[in-house]
XYZ file of C-alpha atoms in Angstrom:
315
model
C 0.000 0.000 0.000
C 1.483 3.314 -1.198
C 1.596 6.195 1.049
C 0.830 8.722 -1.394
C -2.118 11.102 -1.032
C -3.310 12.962 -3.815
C -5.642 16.045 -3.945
C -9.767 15.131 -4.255
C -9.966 16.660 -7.555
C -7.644 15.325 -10.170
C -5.033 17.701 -10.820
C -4.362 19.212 -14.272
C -0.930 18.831 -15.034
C -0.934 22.518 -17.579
C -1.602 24.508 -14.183
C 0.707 22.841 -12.289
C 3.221 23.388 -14.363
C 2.660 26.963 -14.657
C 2.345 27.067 -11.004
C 5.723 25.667 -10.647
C 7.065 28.240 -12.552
C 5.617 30.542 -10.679
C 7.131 29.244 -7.495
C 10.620 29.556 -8.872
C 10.306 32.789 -10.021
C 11.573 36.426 -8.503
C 14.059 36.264 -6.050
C 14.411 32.842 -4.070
C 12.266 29.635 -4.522
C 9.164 28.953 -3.262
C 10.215 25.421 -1.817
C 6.742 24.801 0.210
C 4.609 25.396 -3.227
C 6.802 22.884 -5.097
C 6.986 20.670 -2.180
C 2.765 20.801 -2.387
C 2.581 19.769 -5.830
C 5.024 17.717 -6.764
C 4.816 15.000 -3.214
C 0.791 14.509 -4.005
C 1.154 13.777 -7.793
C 1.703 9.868 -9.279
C 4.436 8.708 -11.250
C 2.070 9.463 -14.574
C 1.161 13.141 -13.317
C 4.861 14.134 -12.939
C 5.875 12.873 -15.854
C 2.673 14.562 -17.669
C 3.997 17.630 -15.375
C 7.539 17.588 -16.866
C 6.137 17.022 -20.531
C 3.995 20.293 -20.011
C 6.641 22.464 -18.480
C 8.967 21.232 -21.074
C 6.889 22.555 -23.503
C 5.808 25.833 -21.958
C 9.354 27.069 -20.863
C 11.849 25.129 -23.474
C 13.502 23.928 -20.097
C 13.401 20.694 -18.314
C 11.756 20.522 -14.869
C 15.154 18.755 -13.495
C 17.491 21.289 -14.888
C 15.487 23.848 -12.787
C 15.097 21.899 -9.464
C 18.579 21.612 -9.828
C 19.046 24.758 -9.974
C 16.813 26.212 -7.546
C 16.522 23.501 -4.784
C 19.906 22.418 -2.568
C 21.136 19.815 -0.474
C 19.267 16.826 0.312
C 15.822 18.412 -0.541
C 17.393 18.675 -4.350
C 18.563 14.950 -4.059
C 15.514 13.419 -3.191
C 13.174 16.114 -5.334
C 15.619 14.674 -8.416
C 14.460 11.504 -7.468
C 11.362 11.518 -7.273
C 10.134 13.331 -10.288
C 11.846 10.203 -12.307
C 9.403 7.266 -12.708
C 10.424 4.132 -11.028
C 12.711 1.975 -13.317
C 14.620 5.487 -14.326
C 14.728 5.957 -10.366
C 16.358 3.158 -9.903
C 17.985 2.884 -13.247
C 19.833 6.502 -11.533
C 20.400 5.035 -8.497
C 22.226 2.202 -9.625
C 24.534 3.916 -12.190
C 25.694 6.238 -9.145
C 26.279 3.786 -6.808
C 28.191 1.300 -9.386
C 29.903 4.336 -11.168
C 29.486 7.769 -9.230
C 32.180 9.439 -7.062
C 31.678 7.209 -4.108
C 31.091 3.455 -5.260
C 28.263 2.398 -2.773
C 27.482 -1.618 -2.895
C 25.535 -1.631 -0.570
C 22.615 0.325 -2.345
C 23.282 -1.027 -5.936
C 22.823 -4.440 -3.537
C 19.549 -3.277 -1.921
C 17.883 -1.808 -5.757
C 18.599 -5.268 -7.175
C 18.191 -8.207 -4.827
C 14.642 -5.870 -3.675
C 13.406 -5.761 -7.002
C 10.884 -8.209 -8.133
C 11.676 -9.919 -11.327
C 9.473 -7.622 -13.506
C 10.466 -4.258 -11.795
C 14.547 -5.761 -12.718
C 13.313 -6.341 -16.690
C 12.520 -2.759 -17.025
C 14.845 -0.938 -14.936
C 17.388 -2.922 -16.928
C 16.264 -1.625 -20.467
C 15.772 1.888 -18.815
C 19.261 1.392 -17.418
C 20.757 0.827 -21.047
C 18.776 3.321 -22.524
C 19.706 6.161 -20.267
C 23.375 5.076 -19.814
C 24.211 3.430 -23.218
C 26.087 1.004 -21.305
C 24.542 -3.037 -19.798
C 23.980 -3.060 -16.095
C 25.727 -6.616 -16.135
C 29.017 -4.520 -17.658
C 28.154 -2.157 -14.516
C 27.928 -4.897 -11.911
C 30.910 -7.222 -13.323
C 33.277 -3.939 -13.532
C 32.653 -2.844 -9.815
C 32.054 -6.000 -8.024
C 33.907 -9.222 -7.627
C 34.142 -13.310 -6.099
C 30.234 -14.627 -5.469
C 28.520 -11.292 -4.602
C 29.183 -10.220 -8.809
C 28.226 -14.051 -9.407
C 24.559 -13.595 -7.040
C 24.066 -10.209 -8.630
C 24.602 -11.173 -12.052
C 22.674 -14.321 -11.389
C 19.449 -12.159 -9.916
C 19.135 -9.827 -12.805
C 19.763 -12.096 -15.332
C 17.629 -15.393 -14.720
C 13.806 -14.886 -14.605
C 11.942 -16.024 -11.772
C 8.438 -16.684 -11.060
C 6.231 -14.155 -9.236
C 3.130 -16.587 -8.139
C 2.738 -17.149 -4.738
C 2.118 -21.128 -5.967
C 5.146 -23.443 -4.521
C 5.669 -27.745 -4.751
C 5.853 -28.497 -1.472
C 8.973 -31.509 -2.570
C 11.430 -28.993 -3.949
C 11.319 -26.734 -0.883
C 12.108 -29.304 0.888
C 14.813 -30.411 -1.901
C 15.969 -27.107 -1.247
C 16.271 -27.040 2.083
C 18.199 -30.767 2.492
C 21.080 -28.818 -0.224
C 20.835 -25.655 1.666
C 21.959 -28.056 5.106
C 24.560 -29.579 3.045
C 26.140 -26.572 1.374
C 26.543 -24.859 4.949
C 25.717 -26.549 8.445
C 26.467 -29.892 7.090
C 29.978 -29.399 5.628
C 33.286 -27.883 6.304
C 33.526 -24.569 4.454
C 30.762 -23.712 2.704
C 29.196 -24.246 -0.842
C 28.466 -21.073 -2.444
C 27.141 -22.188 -5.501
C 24.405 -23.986 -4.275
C 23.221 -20.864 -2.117
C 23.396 -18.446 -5.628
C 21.375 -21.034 -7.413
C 19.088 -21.600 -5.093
C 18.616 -17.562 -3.950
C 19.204 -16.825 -7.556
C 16.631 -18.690 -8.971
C 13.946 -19.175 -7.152
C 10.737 -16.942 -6.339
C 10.197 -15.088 -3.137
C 7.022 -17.598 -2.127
C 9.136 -20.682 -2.911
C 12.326 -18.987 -0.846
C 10.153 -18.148 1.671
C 8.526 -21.579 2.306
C 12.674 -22.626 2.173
C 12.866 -20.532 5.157
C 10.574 -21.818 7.487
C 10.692 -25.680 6.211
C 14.581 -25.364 7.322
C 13.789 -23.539 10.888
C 11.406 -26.557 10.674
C 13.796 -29.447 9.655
C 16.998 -28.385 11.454
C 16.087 -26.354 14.311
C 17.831 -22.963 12.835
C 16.528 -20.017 10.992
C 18.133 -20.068 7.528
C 19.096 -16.427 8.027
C 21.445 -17.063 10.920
C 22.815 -19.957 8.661
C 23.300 -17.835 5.774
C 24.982 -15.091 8.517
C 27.257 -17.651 10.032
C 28.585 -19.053 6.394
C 29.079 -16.529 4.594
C 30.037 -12.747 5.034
C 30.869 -8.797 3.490
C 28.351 -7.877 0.590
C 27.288 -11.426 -0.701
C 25.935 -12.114 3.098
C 24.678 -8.820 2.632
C 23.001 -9.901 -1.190
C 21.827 -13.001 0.414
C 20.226 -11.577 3.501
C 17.915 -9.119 1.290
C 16.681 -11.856 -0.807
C 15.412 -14.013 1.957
C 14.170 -11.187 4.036
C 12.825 -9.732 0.905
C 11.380 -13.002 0.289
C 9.826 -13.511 3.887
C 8.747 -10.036 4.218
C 9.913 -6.728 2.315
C 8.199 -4.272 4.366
C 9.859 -5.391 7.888
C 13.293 -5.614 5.185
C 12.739 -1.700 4.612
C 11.847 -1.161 8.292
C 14.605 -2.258 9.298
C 17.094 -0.345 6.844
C 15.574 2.469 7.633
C 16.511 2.221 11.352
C 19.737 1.461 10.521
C 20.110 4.694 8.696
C 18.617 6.826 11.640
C 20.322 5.152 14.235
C 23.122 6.736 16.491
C 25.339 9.160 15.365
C 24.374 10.942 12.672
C 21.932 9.913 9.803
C 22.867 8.100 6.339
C 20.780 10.889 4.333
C 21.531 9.052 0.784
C 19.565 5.394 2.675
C 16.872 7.526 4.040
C 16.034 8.916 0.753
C 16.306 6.344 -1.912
C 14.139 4.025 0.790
C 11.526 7.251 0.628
C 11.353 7.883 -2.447
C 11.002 4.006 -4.456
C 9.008 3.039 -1.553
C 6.226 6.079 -1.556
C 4.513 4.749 -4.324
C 4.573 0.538 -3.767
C 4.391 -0.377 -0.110
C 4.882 2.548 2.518
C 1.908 2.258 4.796
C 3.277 -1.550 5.415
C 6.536 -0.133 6.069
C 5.179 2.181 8.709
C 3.232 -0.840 10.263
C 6.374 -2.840 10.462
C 8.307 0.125 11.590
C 5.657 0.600 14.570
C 5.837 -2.638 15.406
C 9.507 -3.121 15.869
C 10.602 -0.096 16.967
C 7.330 1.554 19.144
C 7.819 4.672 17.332
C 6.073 5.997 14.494
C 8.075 5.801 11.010
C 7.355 10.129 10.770
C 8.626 10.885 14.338
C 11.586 8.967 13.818
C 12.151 10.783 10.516
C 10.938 14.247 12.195
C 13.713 14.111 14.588
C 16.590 13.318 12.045
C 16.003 15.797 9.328
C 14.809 19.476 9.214
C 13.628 22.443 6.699
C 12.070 21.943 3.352
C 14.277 18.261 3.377
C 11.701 16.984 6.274
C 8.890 18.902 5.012
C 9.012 16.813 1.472
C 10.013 13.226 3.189
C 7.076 14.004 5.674
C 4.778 14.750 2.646
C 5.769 11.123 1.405
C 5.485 9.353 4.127
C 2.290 10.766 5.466
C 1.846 11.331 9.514
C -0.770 8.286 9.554
């Protein structure tokens, strides 16, 4: 469930562009008028937004965002204007080629992504980059994290929720023999079997193991392997079991202690807004006995918290 709220009467994407216009006009930008448009309009009304303006003012929306917003407010504004594979399509050529190589978010966008969401946001990716996200992925990561990545955006998997009861429980017997069972552990078996199968089937791999050998697959999969292809493996299972409490969770991680991991905070805002939010805030609630928005409240500030908030919604 998205978390997006929209205005009652449908909103007419000429005016708004004129109205954002008007808001960066004259001297200094009108951040709260852009924040109210642009953070209650869908994925088709922004880009219907940034056709009009394009053609009103010969200029592209982005260019003047850039322009007139700053810091972290311009990040995530960048962001979110973009429709979802170019968002993360962006957010994967920065963090696999930008100044500071982050694998930990090119890990998140692809081992989160559902097997149709990967298709497109890998056409997008060689359409607005001229270059293959495989090239991307094999150039900047190595050993059986590159092999799982490559692996989960390259083989299709199925989305049902329909699983055969015998091969999870195939699965599960050459899960305890790659790891528990043996000295070392066998990698390939975990990449096919994360790689390969869908989230249901995973899933039902998760709790027939708890079931069959007394340990939850994800302290298994902790305890064998380690650096970004635990990481890789971890956010397929939990992704698998249950993506909301996933996001929940990296979202504490970025508000937590010292400090807050701005770049985290945003990218989980903005690809989230529009897909599963409200279950987020649930799972958030649940874990953590705070709401999703105080916690966010206290960790940002200006027209940066007023947009997130506007995402996010207070209920």
């Amino acid at each position: 469930m998205a978390s997006l709220t929209l205005p009652p009467a449908p909103a007419n994407p000429r005016q708004d562009a004129i109205d954002l216009h008007k808001a960066f006009k004259g001297f200094g930008c009108d951040s709260t008028a852009v924040i109210n448009i642009l953070a209650h309009r869908d994925s088709m009304q922004r880009a219907y937004i940034q056709q009009e303006y394009r053609t009103m003012y010969s200029e592209d929306l982005s260019r003047r965002i850039s322009s007139e917003l700053s810091g972290h407010n311009k990040k995530a504004m960048l962001l979110w204007i973009l429709d979802p594979a170019g968002r993360d399509a962006t957010v994967l050529r920065e963090a696999l080629s930008g100044d500071t190589i982050d694998l930990r978010a090119a890990t998140e966008i692809i081992c989160s992504r559902t097997p149709s969401q990967l298709q497109i946001m890998k056409q997008t990716y060689h359409a607005k980059f001229g270059t293959y996200l495989e090239h991307d992925i094999g150039q900047r990561t190595t050993g059986d994290h590159q092999k799982l990545l490559l692996a989960y955006v390259g083989i299709p998997r199925y989305e049902g929720p329909e699983v055969d009861p015998t091969s999870v429980t195939h699965d599960a017997k050459d899960l305890y023999k790659a790891g528990e069972k043996r000295l070392g552990t066998d990698e390939k078996t975990f990449i096919r079997i994360f790689a390969e199968r869908s989230w249901a089937h995973l899933a039902s791999v998760s709790s027939a193991y708890h079931h069959m050998y007394d340990r939850s697959l994800e302290k298994v999969v902790k305890s064998e392997t380690s650096g970004n292809f635990e990481v890789a493996l971890l956010t397929i299972l939990r992704c698998a079991e249950n993506p909301a409490k996933y996001f929940a969770k990296v979202l504490r991680k970025a508000m937590k202690g010292l400090g807050t991991d701005d770049s985290t905070l945003i990218r989980i805002v903005v690809t989230r807004t529009e897909i599963d939010m409200q279950y987020i805030k649930a799972e958030y609630y649940k874990k953590y006995k705070k709401p999703l928005a105080d916690a966010i409240h206290s960790e940002t500030s200006g027209n940066y918290r007023t947009f997130l908030l506007s995402l996010v919604g207070s209920h």
